[in-house]
PDB file of C-alpha atoms and ligand atoms in Angstrom:
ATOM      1  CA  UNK A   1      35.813-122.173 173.973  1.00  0.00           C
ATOM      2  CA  UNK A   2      37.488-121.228 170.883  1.00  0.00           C
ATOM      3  CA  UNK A   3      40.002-118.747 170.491  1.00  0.00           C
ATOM      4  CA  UNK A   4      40.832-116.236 168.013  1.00  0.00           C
ATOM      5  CA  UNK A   5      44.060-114.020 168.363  1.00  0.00           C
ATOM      6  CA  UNK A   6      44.223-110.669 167.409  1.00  0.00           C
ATOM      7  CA  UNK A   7      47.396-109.432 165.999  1.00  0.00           C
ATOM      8  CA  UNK A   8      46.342-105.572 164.821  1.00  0.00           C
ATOM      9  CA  UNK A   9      49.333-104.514 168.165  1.00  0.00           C
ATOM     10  CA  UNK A  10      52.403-106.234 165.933  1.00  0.00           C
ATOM     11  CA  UNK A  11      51.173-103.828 162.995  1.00  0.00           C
ATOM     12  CA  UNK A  12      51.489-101.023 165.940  1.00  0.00           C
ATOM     13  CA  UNK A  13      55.107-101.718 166.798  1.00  0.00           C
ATOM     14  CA  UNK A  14      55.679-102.177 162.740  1.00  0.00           C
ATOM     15  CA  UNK A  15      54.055 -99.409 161.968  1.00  0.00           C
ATOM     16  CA  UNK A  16      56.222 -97.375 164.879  1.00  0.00           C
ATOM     17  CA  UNK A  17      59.877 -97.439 162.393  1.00  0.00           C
ATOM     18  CA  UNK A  18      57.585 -97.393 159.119  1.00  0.00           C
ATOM     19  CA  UNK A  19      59.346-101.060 158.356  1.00  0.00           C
ATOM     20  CA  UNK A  20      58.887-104.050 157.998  1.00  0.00           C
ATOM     21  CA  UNK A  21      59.187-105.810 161.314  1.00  0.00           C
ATOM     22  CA  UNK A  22      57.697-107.672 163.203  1.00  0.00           C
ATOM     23  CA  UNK A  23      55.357-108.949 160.577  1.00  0.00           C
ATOM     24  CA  UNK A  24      52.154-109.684 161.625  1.00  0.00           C
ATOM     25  CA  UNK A  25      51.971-112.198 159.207  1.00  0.00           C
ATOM     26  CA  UNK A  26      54.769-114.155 160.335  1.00  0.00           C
ATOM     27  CA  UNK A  27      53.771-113.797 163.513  1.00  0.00           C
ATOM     28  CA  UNK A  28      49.591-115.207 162.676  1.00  0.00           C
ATOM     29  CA  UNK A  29      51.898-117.747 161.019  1.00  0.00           C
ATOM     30  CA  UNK A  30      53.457-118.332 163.956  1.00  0.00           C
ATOM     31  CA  UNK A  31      50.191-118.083 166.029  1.00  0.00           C
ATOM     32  CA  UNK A  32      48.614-120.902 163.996  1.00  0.00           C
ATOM     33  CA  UNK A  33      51.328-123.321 164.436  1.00  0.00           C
ATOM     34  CA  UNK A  34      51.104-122.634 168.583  1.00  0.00           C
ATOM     35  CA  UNK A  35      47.078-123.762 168.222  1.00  0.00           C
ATOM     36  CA  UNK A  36      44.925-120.492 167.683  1.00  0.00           C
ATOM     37  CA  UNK A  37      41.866-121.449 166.535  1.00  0.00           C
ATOM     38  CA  UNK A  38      41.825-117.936 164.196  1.00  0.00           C
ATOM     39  CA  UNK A  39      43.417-114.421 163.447  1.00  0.00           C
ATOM     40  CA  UNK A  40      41.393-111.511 163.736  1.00  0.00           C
ATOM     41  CA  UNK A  41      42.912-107.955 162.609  1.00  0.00           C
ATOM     42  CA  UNK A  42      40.482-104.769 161.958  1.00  0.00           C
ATOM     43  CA  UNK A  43      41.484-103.083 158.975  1.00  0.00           C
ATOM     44  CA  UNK A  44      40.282 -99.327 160.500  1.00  0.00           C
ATOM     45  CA  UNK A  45      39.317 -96.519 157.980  1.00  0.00           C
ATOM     46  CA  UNK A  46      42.694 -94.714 159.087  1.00  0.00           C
ATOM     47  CA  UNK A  47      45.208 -97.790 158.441  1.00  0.00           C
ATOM     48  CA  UNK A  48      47.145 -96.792 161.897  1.00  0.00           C
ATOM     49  CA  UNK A  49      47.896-100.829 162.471  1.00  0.00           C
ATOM     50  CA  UNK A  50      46.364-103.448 160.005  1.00  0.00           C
ATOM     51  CA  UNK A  51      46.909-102.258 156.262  1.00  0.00           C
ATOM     52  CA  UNK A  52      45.391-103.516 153.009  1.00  0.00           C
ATOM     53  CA  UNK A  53      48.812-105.560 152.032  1.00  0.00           C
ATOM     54  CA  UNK A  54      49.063-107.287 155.162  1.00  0.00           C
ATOM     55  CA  UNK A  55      44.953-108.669 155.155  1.00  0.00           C
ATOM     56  CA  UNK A  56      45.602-109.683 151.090  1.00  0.00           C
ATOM     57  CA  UNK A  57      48.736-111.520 152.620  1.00  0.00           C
ATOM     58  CA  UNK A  58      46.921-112.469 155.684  1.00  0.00           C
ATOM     59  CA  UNK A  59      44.236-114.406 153.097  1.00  0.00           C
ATOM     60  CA  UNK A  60      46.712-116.141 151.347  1.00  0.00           C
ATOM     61  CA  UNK A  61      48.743-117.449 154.573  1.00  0.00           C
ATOM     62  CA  UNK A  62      45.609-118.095 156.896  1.00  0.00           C
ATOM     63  CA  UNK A  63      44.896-121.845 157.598  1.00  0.00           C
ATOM     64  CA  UNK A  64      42.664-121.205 160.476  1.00  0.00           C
ATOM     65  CA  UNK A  65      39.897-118.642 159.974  1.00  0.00           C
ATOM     66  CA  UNK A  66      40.424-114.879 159.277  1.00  0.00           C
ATOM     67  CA  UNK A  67      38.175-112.856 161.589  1.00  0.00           C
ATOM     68  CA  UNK A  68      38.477-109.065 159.661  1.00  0.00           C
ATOM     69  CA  UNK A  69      36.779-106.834 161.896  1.00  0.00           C
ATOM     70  CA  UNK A  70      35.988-103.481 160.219  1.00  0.00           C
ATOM     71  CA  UNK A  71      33.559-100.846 159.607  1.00  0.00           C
ATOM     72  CA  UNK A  72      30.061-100.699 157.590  1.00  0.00           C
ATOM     73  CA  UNK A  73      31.502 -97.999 155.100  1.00  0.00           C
ATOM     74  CA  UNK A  74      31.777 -99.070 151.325  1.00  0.00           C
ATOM     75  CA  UNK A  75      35.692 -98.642 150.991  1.00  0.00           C
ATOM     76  CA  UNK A  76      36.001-100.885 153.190  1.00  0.00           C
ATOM     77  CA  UNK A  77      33.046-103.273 152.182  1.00  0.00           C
ATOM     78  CA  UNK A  78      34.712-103.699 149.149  1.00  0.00           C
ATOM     79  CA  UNK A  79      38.187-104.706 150.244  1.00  0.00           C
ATOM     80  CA  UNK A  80      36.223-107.106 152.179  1.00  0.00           C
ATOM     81  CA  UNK A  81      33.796-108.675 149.711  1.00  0.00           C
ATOM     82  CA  UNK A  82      37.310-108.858 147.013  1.00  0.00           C
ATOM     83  CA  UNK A  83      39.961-110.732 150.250  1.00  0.00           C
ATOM     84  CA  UNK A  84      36.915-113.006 151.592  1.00  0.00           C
ATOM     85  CA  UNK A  85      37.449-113.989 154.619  1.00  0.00           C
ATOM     86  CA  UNK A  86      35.570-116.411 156.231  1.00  0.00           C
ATOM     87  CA  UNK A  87      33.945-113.811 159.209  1.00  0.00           C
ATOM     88  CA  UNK A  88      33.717-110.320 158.961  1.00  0.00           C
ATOM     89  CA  UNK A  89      32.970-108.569 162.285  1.00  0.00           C
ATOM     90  CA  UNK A  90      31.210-105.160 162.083  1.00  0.00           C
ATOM     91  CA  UNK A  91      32.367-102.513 164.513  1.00  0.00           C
ATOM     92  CA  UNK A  92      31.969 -99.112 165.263  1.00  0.00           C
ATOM     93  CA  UNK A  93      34.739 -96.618 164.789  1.00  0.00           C
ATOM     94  CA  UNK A  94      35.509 -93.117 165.504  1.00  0.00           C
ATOM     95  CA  UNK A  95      38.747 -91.961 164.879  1.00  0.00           C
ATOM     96  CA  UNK A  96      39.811 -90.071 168.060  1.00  0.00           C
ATOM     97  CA  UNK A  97      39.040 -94.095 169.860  1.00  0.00           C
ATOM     98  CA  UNK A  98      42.416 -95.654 171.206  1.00  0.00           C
ATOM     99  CA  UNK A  99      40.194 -98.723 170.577  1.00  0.00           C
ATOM    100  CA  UNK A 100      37.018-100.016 169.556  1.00  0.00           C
ATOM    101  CA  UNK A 101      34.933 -98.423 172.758  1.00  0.00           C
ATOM    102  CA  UNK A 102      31.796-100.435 172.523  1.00  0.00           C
ATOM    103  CA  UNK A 103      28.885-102.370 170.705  1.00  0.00           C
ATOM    104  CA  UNK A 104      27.834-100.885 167.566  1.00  0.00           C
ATOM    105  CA  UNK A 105      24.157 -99.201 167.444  1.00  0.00           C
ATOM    106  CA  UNK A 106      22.038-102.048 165.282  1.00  0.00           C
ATOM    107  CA  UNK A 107      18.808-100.445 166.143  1.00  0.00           C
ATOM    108  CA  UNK A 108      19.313 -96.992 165.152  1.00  0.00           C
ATOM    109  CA  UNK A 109      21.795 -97.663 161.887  1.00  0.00           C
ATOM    110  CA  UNK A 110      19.324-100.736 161.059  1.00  0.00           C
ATOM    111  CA  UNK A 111      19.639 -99.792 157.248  1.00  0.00           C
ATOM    112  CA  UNK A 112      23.334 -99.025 156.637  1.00  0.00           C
ATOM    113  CA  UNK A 113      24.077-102.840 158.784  1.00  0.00           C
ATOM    114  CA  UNK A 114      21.466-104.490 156.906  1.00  0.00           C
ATOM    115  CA  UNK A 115      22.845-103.495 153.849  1.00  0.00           C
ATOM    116  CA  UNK A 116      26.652-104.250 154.757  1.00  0.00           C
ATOM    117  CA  UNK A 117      25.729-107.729 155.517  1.00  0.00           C
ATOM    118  CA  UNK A 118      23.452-108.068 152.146  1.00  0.00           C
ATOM    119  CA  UNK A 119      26.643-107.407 150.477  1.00  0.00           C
ATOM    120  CA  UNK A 120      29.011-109.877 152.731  1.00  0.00           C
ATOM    121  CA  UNK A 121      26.484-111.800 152.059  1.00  0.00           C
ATOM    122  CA  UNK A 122      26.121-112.134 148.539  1.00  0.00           C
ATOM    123  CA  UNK A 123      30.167-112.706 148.501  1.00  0.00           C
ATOM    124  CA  UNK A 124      29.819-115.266 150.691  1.00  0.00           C
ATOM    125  CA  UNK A 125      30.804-113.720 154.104  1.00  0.00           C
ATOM    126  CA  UNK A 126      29.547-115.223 157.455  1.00  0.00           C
ATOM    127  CA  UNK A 127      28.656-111.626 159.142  1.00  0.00           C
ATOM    128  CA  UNK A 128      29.034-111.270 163.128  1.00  0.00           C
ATOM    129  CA  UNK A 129      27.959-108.058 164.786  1.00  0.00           C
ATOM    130  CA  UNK A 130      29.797-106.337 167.522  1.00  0.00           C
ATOM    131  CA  UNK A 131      27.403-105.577 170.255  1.00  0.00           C
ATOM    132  CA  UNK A 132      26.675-105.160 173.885  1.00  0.00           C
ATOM    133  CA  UNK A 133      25.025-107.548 175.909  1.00  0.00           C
ATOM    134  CA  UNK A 134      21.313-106.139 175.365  1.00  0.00           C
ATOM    135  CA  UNK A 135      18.523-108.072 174.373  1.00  0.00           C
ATOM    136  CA  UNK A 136      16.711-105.871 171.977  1.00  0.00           C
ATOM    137  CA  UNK A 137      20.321-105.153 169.873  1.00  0.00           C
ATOM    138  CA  UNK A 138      20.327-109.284 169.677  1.00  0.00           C
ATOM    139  CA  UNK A 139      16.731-109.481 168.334  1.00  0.00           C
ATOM    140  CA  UNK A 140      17.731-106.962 165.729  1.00  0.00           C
ATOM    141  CA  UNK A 141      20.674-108.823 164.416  1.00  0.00           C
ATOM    142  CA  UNK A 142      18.892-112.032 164.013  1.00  0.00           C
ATOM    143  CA  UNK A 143      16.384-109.888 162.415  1.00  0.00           C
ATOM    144  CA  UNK A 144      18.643-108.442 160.174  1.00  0.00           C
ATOM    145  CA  UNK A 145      20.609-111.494 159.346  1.00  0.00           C
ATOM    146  CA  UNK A 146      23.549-111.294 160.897  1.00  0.00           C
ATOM    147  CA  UNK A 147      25.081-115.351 161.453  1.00  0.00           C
ATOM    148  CA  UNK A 148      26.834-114.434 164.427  1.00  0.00           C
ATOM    149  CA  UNK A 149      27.081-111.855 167.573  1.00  0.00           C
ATOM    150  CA  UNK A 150      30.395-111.014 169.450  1.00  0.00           C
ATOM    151  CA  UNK A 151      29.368-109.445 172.762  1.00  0.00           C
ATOM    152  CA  UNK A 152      31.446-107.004 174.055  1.00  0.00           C
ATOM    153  CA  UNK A 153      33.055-107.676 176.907  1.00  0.00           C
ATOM    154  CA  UNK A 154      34.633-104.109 178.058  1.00  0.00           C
ATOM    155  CA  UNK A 155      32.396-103.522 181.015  1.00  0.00           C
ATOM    156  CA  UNK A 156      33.151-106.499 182.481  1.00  0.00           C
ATOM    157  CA  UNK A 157      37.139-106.437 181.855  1.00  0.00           C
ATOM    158  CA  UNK A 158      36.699-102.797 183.426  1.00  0.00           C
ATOM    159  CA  UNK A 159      34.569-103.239 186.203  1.00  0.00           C
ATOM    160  CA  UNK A 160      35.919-101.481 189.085  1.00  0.00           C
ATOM    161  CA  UNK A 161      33.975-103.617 191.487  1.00  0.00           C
ATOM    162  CA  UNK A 162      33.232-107.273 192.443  1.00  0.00           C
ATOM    163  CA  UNK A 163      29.938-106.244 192.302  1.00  0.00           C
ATOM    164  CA  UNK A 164      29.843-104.932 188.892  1.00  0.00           C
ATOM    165  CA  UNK A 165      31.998-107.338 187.322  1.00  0.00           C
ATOM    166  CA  UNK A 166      29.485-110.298 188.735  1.00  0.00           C
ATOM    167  CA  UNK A 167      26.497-108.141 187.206  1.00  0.00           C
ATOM    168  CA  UNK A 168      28.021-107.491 183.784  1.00  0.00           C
ATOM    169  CA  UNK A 169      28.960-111.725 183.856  1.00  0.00           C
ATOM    170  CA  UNK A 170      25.177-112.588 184.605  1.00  0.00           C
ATOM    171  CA  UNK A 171      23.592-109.922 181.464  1.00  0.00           C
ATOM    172  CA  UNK A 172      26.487-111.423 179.343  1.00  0.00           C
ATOM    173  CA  UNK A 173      25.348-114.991 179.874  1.00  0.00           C
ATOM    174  CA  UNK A 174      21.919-114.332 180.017  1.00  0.00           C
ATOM    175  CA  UNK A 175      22.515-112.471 176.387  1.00  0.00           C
ATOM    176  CA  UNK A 176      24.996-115.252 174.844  1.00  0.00           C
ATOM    177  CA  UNK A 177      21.749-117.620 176.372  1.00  0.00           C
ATOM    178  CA  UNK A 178      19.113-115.605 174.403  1.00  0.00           C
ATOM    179  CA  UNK A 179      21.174-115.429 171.061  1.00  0.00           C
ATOM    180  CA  UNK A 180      21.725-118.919 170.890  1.00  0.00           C
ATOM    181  CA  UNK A 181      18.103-119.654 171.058  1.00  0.00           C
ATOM    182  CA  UNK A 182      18.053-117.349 168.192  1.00  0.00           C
ATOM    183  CA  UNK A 183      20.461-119.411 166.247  1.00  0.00           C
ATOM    184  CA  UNK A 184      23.130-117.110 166.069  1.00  0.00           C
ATOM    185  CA  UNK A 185      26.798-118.222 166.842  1.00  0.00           C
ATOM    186  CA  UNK A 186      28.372-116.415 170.343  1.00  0.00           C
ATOM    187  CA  UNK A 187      32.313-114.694 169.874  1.00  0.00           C
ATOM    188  CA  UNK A 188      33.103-112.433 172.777  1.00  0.00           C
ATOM    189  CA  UNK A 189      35.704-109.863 173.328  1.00  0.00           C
ATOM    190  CA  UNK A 190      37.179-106.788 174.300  1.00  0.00           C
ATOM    191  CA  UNK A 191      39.782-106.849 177.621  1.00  0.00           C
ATOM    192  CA  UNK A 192      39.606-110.116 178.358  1.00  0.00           C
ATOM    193  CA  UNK A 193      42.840-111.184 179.922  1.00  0.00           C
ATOM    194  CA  UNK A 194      44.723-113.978 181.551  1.00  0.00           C
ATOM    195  CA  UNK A 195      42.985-112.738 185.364  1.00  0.00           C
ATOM    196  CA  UNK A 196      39.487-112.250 184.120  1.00  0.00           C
ATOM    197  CA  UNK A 197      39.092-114.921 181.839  1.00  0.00           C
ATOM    198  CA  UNK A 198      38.579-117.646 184.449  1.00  0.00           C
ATOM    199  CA  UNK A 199      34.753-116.460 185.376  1.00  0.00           C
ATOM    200  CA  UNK A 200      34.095-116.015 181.954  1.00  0.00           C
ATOM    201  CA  UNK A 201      34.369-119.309 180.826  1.00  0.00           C
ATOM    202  CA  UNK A 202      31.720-120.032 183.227  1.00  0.00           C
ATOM    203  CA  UNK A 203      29.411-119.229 180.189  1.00  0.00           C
ATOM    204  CA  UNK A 204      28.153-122.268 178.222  1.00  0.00           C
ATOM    205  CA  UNK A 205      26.783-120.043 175.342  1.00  0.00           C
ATOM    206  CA  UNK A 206      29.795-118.777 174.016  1.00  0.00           C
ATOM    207  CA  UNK A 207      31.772-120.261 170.953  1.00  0.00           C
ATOM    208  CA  UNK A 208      34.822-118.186 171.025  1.00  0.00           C
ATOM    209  CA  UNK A 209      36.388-115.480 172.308  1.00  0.00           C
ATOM    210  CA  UNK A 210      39.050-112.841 170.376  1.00  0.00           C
ATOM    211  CA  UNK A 211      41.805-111.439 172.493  1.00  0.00           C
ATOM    212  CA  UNK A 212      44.389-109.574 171.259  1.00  0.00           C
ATOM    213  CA  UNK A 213      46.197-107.173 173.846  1.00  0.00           C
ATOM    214  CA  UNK A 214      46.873-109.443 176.809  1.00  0.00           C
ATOM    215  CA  UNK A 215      48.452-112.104 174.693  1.00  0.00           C
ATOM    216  CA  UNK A 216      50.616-109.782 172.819  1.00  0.00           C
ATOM    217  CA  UNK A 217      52.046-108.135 175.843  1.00  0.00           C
ATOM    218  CA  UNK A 218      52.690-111.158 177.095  1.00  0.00           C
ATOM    219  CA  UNK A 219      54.249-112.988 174.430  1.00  0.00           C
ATOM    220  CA  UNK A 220      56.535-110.270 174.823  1.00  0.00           C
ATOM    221  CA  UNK A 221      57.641-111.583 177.998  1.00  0.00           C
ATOM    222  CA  UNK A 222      57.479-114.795 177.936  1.00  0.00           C
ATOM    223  CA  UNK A 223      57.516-115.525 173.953  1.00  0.00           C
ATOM    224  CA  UNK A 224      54.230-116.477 172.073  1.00  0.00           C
ATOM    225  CA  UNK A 225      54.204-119.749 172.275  1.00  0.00           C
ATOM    226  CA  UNK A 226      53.864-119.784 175.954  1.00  0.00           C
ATOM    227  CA  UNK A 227      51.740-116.684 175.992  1.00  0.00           C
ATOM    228  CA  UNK A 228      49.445-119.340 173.691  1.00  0.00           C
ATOM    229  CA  UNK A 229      49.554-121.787 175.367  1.00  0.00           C
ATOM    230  CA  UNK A 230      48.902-120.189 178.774  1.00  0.00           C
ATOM    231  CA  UNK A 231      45.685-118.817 177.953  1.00  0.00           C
ATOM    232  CA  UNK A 232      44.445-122.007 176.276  1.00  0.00           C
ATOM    233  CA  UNK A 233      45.133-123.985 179.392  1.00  0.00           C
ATOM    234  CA  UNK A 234      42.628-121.302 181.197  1.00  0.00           C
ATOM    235  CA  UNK A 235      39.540-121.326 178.623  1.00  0.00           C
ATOM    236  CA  UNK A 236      39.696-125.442 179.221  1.00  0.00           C
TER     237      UNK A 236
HETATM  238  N1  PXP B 301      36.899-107.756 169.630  1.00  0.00           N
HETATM  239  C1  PXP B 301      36.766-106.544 169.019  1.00  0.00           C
HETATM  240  C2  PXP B 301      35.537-106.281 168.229  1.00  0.00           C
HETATM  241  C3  PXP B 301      37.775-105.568 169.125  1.00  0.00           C
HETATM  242  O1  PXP B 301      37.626-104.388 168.498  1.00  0.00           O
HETATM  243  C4  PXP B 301      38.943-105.873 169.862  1.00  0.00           C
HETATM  244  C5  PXP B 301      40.038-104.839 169.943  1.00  0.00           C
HETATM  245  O2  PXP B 301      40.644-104.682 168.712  1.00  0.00           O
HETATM  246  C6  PXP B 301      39.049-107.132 170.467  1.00  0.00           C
HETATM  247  C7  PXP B 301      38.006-108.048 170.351  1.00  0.00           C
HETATM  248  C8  PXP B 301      40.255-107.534 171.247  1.00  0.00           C
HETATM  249  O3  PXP B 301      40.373-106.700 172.354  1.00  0.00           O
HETATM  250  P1  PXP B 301      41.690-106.767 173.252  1.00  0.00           P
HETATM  251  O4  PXP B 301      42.825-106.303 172.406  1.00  0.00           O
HETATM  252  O5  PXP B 301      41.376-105.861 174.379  1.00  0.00           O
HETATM  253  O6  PXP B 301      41.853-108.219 173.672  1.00  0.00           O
END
């Protein structure tokens, strides 16, 4: 399994003196050289982490693959479709959300997606979709185009049972199963940390997974190298 680190929480503690450390980009830099396999960073609407300097940067420095996660409105679009990174990963967003709280809606905003990938598209933009584990969303993406899903994984890092974590792991590999017959490529994400990762990798069907929180914190403990190389040494 492949995995992609997000580093939108070093913009957070950058962001928290208005300076200029730490850097995310140093520290994707830095990422990189410990064996990532990808940064991901979601340039939201409201700029509270990620900002439009640090993905232009982030474009310029990135060996590996830049993941930009981000919204289907045309600001935003734009940015994209002018930096070019190699995935763009659609997302919902509200602005009151801590975090990205689940799967985007593909069914009922069929037009508005369809038309945000045309235009990744047409830039030359792999697309990914950020979706729950549910059959009809997946049928829609392929539908629509989209190369890629990334299944959230939030119900299962949450689960406040065995029971429910086990049933959320069986729809998420029974999804990743059904979108690879599809053709699409598999991401996953959302909570997954160094305790709930194990199970997970149980799934054949996914490609890669994007984890930013659990790293960070604890790189912060234990330095990011290690932090790295831990979690590698559990999606073998
Ligand atoms: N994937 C997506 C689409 C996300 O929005 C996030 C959170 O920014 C992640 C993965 C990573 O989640 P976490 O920080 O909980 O590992």
């Amino acid at each position: 399994m492949r995995f992609c680190l997000n580093v939108d929480h070093i913009a957070v503690l950058r962001n928290a003196r208005g300076e200029v450390n730490p850097d995310p980009i140093t520290f994707a830099l830095m990422a990189e050289e410990y064996g990532v396999d990808g940064i991901v960073v979601h340039l939201r609407e409201d700029r509270r982490h990620i900002n439009e300097r640090d993905v232009r940067l982030l474009r310029e420095t990135v060996k590996t693959k830049l993941d930009l996660e981000m919204a289907a409105v045309q600001e935003i679009i734009d940015i994209a479709c002018d930096v070019k990174p190699e995935l763009a990963t659609l997302v919902p967003e509200r602005r009151e959300e801590l975090t990205t709280e689940g799967g985007l809606n593909v069914i009922d905003n069929i037009e508005v997606i369809s038309n945000t990938i045309e235009q990744l598209h047409d830039a030359d933009i792999e697309v990914s979709l950020f979706i729950e584990p549910d059959i009809e969303q997946i049928n829609t993406a392929a539908e629509i185009g989209a190369d890629l899903i990334e299944i959230h994984t939030g119900i299962y890092a949450n689960a406040s049972s065995e029971e429910e974590m086990f049933d959320e792991l069986e729809k998420i590999r029974i999804a990743a199963k059904h979108a690879k017959k599809l053709g699409l490529g598999v991401n996953a994400g959302h909570g997954l940390n160094y305790l709930n990762i194990k199970e997970f990798t149980s799934i054949e069907d996914i490609d890669e997974v994007s984890i930013g929180q659990a790293v960070i914190a604890r790189s912060v403990f234990v330095g990011l190298e290690k932090a790295i190389s831990e979690m590698r040494a559990l999606l073998r």
